[in-house]
Amino acid sequence: MRLIILISVAAVAFAAPQKSDQEAEIIKQDFDQQVDGSYRYSFETENGIKAEETGSLKKASGPEASDVIVAQGAFTYTAPDGSVINLNYVADDEGGFKAEGAHLPTPPPIPPAIQKALDFLATLPPPPPSRN
């Protein structure tokens, strides 16, 4: 009898409508904005999505450059195939947006002969300006 009750409860739990990613509710959220432009936020949803980011305002170099936001953060979620995706990133005015994660493809290594040719080309003087 206990087995039948246990199976019935499990069947009801699995038959309950599951929320889609668009319907998932935020279960934890934090945001802190400072007067100097720096900030920190994080959130977590009931379906396991987590994200966090910190950022600050930075004076950009150059005569016509405007202030930029430098940020770093991370997020985690489960892909449709069931694998957990973890991504860390940094965004700044010098390197742009750089992301790291085991799921991201990496470029193949440059063959030694091609790297040697590139290193040699980098030592050559620039070509003379063309005359049109």
PDB file of N, CA and C in Angstrom, residues 33-75:
ATOM      1  N   GLN A  33      23.718  50.405  -6.396  1.00  0.00           N
ATOM      2  CA  GLN A  33      24.250  51.467  -7.271  1.00  0.00           C
ATOM      3  C   GLN A  33      24.861  52.549  -6.390  1.00  0.00           C
ATOM      4  N   GLN A  34      26.091  52.936  -6.678  1.00  0.00           N
ATOM      5  CA  GLN A  34      26.771  53.975  -5.909  1.00  0.00           C
ATOM      6  C   GLN A  34      26.794  55.283  -6.696  1.00  0.00           C
ATOM      7  N   VAL A  35      26.991  56.400  -5.994  1.00  0.00           N
ATOM      8  CA  VAL A  35      26.992  57.711  -6.660  1.00  0.00           C
ATOM      9  C   VAL A  35      28.188  57.896  -7.583  1.00  0.00           C
ATOM     10  N   ASP A  36      29.268  57.125  -7.372  1.00  0.00           N
ATOM     11  CA  ASP A  36      30.444  57.244  -8.243  1.00  0.00           C
ATOM     12  C   ASP A  36      30.292  56.465  -9.545  1.00  0.00           C
ATOM     13  N   GLY A  37      29.135  55.814  -9.742  1.00  0.00           N
ATOM     14  CA  GLY A  37      28.886  55.061 -10.966  1.00  0.00           C
ATOM     15  C   GLY A  37      29.141  53.575 -10.835  1.00  0.00           C
ATOM     16  N   SER A  38      29.735  53.154  -9.728  1.00  0.00           N
ATOM     17  CA  SER A  38      29.971  51.729  -9.552  1.00  0.00           C
ATOM     18  C   SER A  38      28.665  51.037  -9.160  1.00  0.00           C
ATOM     19  N   TYR A  39      28.599  49.750  -9.456  1.00  0.00           N
ATOM     20  CA  TYR A  39      27.388  48.997  -9.158  1.00  0.00           C
ATOM     21  C   TYR A  39      27.714  47.529  -8.957  1.00  0.00           C
ATOM     22  N   ARG A  40      26.747  46.818  -8.403  1.00  0.00           N
ATOM     23  CA  ARG A  40      26.832  45.380  -8.234  1.00  0.00           C
ATOM     24  C   ARG A  40      25.414  44.839  -8.295  1.00  0.00           C
ATOM     25  N   TYR A  41      25.219  43.786  -9.082  1.00  0.00           N
ATOM     26  CA  TYR A  41      23.904  43.144  -9.088  1.00  0.00           C
ATOM     27  C   TYR A  41      24.066  41.639  -9.155  1.00  0.00           C
ATOM     28  N   SER A  42      23.041  40.949  -8.702  1.00  0.00           N
ATOM     29  CA  SER A  42      22.986  39.499  -8.822  1.00  0.00           C
ATOM     30  C   SER A  42      21.528  39.076  -8.781  1.00  0.00           C
ATOM     31  N   PHE A  43      21.249  37.927  -9.377  1.00  0.00           N
ATOM     32  CA  PHE A  43      19.906  37.361  -9.286  1.00  0.00           C
ATOM     33  C   PHE A  43      19.974  35.860  -9.473  1.00  0.00           C
ATOM     34  N   GLU A  44      18.915  35.204  -9.032  1.00  0.00           N
ATOM     35  CA  GLU A  44      18.765  33.766  -9.210  1.00  0.00           C
ATOM     36  C   GLU A  44      17.298  33.487  -9.478  1.00  0.00           C
ATOM     37  N   THR A  45      17.035  32.609 -10.431  1.00  0.00           N
ATOM     38  CA  THR A  45      15.658  32.250 -10.756  1.00  0.00           C
ATOM     39  C   THR A  45      15.358  30.845 -10.253  1.00  0.00           C
ATOM     40  N   GLU A  46      14.069  30.533 -10.169  1.00  0.00           N
ATOM     41  CA  GLU A  46      13.670  29.230  -9.647  1.00  0.00           C
ATOM     42  C   GLU A  46      14.078  28.068 -10.546  1.00  0.00           C
ATOM     43  N   ASN A  47      14.421  28.344 -11.788  1.00  0.00           N
ATOM     44  CA  ASN A  47      14.866  27.268 -12.679  1.00  0.00           C
ATOM     45  C   ASN A  47      16.391  27.159 -12.756  1.00  0.00           C
ATOM     46  N   GLY A  48      17.101  27.791 -11.817  1.00  0.00           N
ATOM     47  CA  GLY A  48      18.543  27.595 -11.696  1.00  0.00           C
ATOM     48  C   GLY A  48      19.422  28.582 -12.429  1.00  0.00           C
ATOM     49  N   ILE A  49      18.862  29.596 -13.052  1.00  0.00           N
ATOM     50  CA  ILE A  49      19.689  30.607 -13.711  1.00  0.00           C
ATOM     51  C   ILE A  49      20.247  31.526 -12.625  1.00  0.00           C
ATOM     52  N   LYS A  50      21.544  31.773 -12.680  1.00  0.00           N
ATOM     53  CA  LYS A  50      22.201  32.667 -11.727  1.00  0.00           C
ATOM     54  C   LYS A  50      23.092  33.629 -12.512  1.00  0.00           C
ATOM     55  N   ALA A  51      23.113  34.885 -12.085  1.00  0.00           N
ATOM     56  CA  ALA A  51      23.981  35.869 -12.739  1.00  0.00           C
ATOM     57  C   ALA A  51      24.444  36.881 -11.712  1.00  0.00           C
ATOM     58  N   GLU A  52      25.622  37.415 -11.945  1.00  0.00           N
ATOM     59  CA  GLU A  52      26.148  38.484 -11.098  1.00  0.00           C
ATOM     60  C   GLU A  52      27.107  39.339 -11.921  1.00  0.00           C
ATOM     61  N   GLU A  53      27.186  40.612 -11.564  1.00  0.00           N
ATOM     62  CA  GLU A  53      28.084  41.527 -12.269  1.00  0.00           C
ATOM     63  C   GLU A  53      28.457  42.670 -11.352  1.00  0.00           C
ATOM     64  N   THR A  54      29.693  43.119 -11.468  1.00  0.00           N
ATOM     65  CA  THR A  54      30.147  44.341 -10.812  1.00  0.00           C
ATOM     66  C   THR A  54      30.727  45.239 -11.880  1.00  0.00           C
ATOM     67  N   GLY A  55      30.601  46.515 -11.691  1.00  0.00           N
ATOM     68  CA  GLY A  55      31.122  47.451 -12.673  1.00  0.00           C
ATOM     69  C   GLY A  55      31.458  48.777 -12.038  1.00  0.00           C
ATOM     70  N   SER A  56      32.252  49.545 -12.753  1.00  0.00           N
ATOM     71  CA  SER A  56      32.614  50.880 -12.282  1.00  0.00           C
ATOM     72  C   SER A  56      32.849  51.788 -13.477  1.00  0.00           C
ATOM     73  N   LEU A  57      32.751  53.066 -13.235  1.00  0.00           N
ATOM     74  CA  LEU A  57      32.972  54.066 -14.268  1.00  0.00           C
ATOM     75  C   LEU A  57      34.457  54.368 -14.331  1.00  0.00           C
ATOM     76  N   LYS A  58      35.003  54.429 -15.548  1.00  0.00           N
ATOM     77  CA  LYS A  58      36.431  54.676 -15.730  1.00  0.00           C
ATOM     78  C   LYS A  58      36.624  55.802 -16.732  1.00  0.00           C
ATOM     79  N   LYS A  59      37.549  56.679 -16.429  1.00  0.00           N
ATOM     80  CA  LYS A  59      37.901  57.744 -17.371  1.00  0.00           C
ATOM     81  C   LYS A  59      38.677  57.124 -18.519  1.00  0.00           C
ATOM     82  N   ALA A  60      38.188  57.298 -19.715  1.00  0.00           N
ATOM     83  CA  ALA A  60      38.869  56.750 -20.891  1.00  0.00           C
ATOM     84  C   ALA A  60      39.988  57.685 -21.308  1.00  0.00           C
ATOM     85  N   SER A  61      41.007  57.120 -21.923  1.00  0.00           N
ATOM     86  CA  SER A  61      42.130  57.934 -22.383  1.00  0.00           C
ATOM     87  C   SER A  61      41.858  58.455 -23.787  1.00  0.00           C
ATOM     88  N   GLY A  62      42.503  59.526 -24.145  1.00  0.00           N
ATOM     89  CA  GLY A  62      42.333  60.108 -25.475  1.00  0.00           C
ATOM     90  C   GLY A  62      41.543  61.391 -25.419  1.00  0.00           C
ATOM     91  N   PRO A  63      41.783  62.286 -26.384  1.00  0.00           N
ATOM     92  CA  PRO A  63      41.138  63.604 -26.354  1.00  0.00           C
ATOM     93  C   PRO A  63      39.628  63.559 -26.584  1.00  0.00           C
ATOM     94  N   GLU A  64      39.140  62.615 -27.363  1.00  0.00           N
ATOM     95  CA  GLU A  64      37.713  62.563 -27.662  1.00  0.00           C
ATOM     96  C   GLU A  64      37.018  61.381 -26.991  1.00  0.00           C
ATOM     97  N   ALA A  65      37.713  60.739 -26.072  1.00  0.00           N
ATOM     98  CA  ALA A  65      37.144  59.556 -25.428  1.00  0.00           C
ATOM     99  C   ALA A  65      36.191  59.963 -24.306  1.00  0.00           C
ATOM    100  N   SER A  66      35.120  59.225 -24.165  1.00  0.00           N
ATOM    101  CA  SER A  66      34.179  59.464 -23.075  1.00  0.00           C
ATOM    102  C   SER A  66      34.399  58.406 -21.997  1.00  0.00           C
ATOM    103  N   ASP A  67      33.784  58.615 -20.850  1.00  0.00           N
ATOM    104  CA  ASP A  67      33.896  57.645 -19.770  1.00  0.00           C
ATOM    105  C   ASP A  67      33.302  56.314 -20.216  1.00  0.00           C
ATOM    106  N   VAL A  68      33.852  55.240 -19.679  1.00  0.00           N
ATOM    107  CA  VAL A  68      33.383  53.901 -20.020  1.00  0.00           C
ATOM    108  C   VAL A  68      33.074  53.134 -18.740  1.00  0.00           C
ATOM    109  N   ILE A  69      32.251  52.122 -18.879  1.00  0.00           N
ATOM    110  CA  ILE A  69      31.974  51.233 -17.760  1.00  0.00           C
ATOM    111  C   ILE A  69      32.844  49.994 -17.918  1.00  0.00           C
ATOM    112  N   VAL A  70      33.572  49.672 -16.880  1.00  0.00           N
ATOM    113  CA  VAL A  70      34.376  48.461 -16.823  1.00  0.00           C
ATOM    114  C   VAL A  70      33.593  47.479 -15.975  1.00  0.00           C
ATOM    115  N   ALA A  71      33.346  46.296 -16.503  1.00  0.00           N
ATOM    116  CA  ALA A  71      32.502  45.329 -15.798  1.00  0.00           C
ATOM    117  C   ALA A  71      33.109  43.939 -15.843  1.00  0.00           C
ATOM    118  N   GLN A  72      32.743  43.162 -14.843  1.00  0.00           N
ATOM    119  CA  GLN A  72      33.090  41.744 -14.841  1.00  0.00           C
ATOM    120  C   GLN A  72      31.956  40.996 -14.169  1.00  0.00           C
ATOM    121  N   GLY A  73      31.739  39.783 -14.632  1.00  0.00           N
ATOM    122  CA  GLY A  73      30.636  39.028 -14.071  1.00  0.00           C
ATOM    123  C   GLY A  73      30.646  37.584 -14.511  1.00  0.00           C
ATOM    124  N   ALA A  74      29.544  36.914 -14.180  1.00  0.00           N
ATOM    125  CA  ALA A  74      29.409  35.499 -14.502  1.00  0.00           C
ATOM    126  C   ALA A  74      27.932  35.141 -14.532  1.00  0.00           C
ATOM    127  N   PHE A  75      27.607  34.090 -15.278  1.00  0.00           N
ATOM    128  CA  PHE A  75      26.264  33.541 -15.204  1.00  0.00           C
ATOM    129  C   PHE A  75      26.313  32.034 -15.416  1.00  0.00           C
TER     130      PHE A  75
END
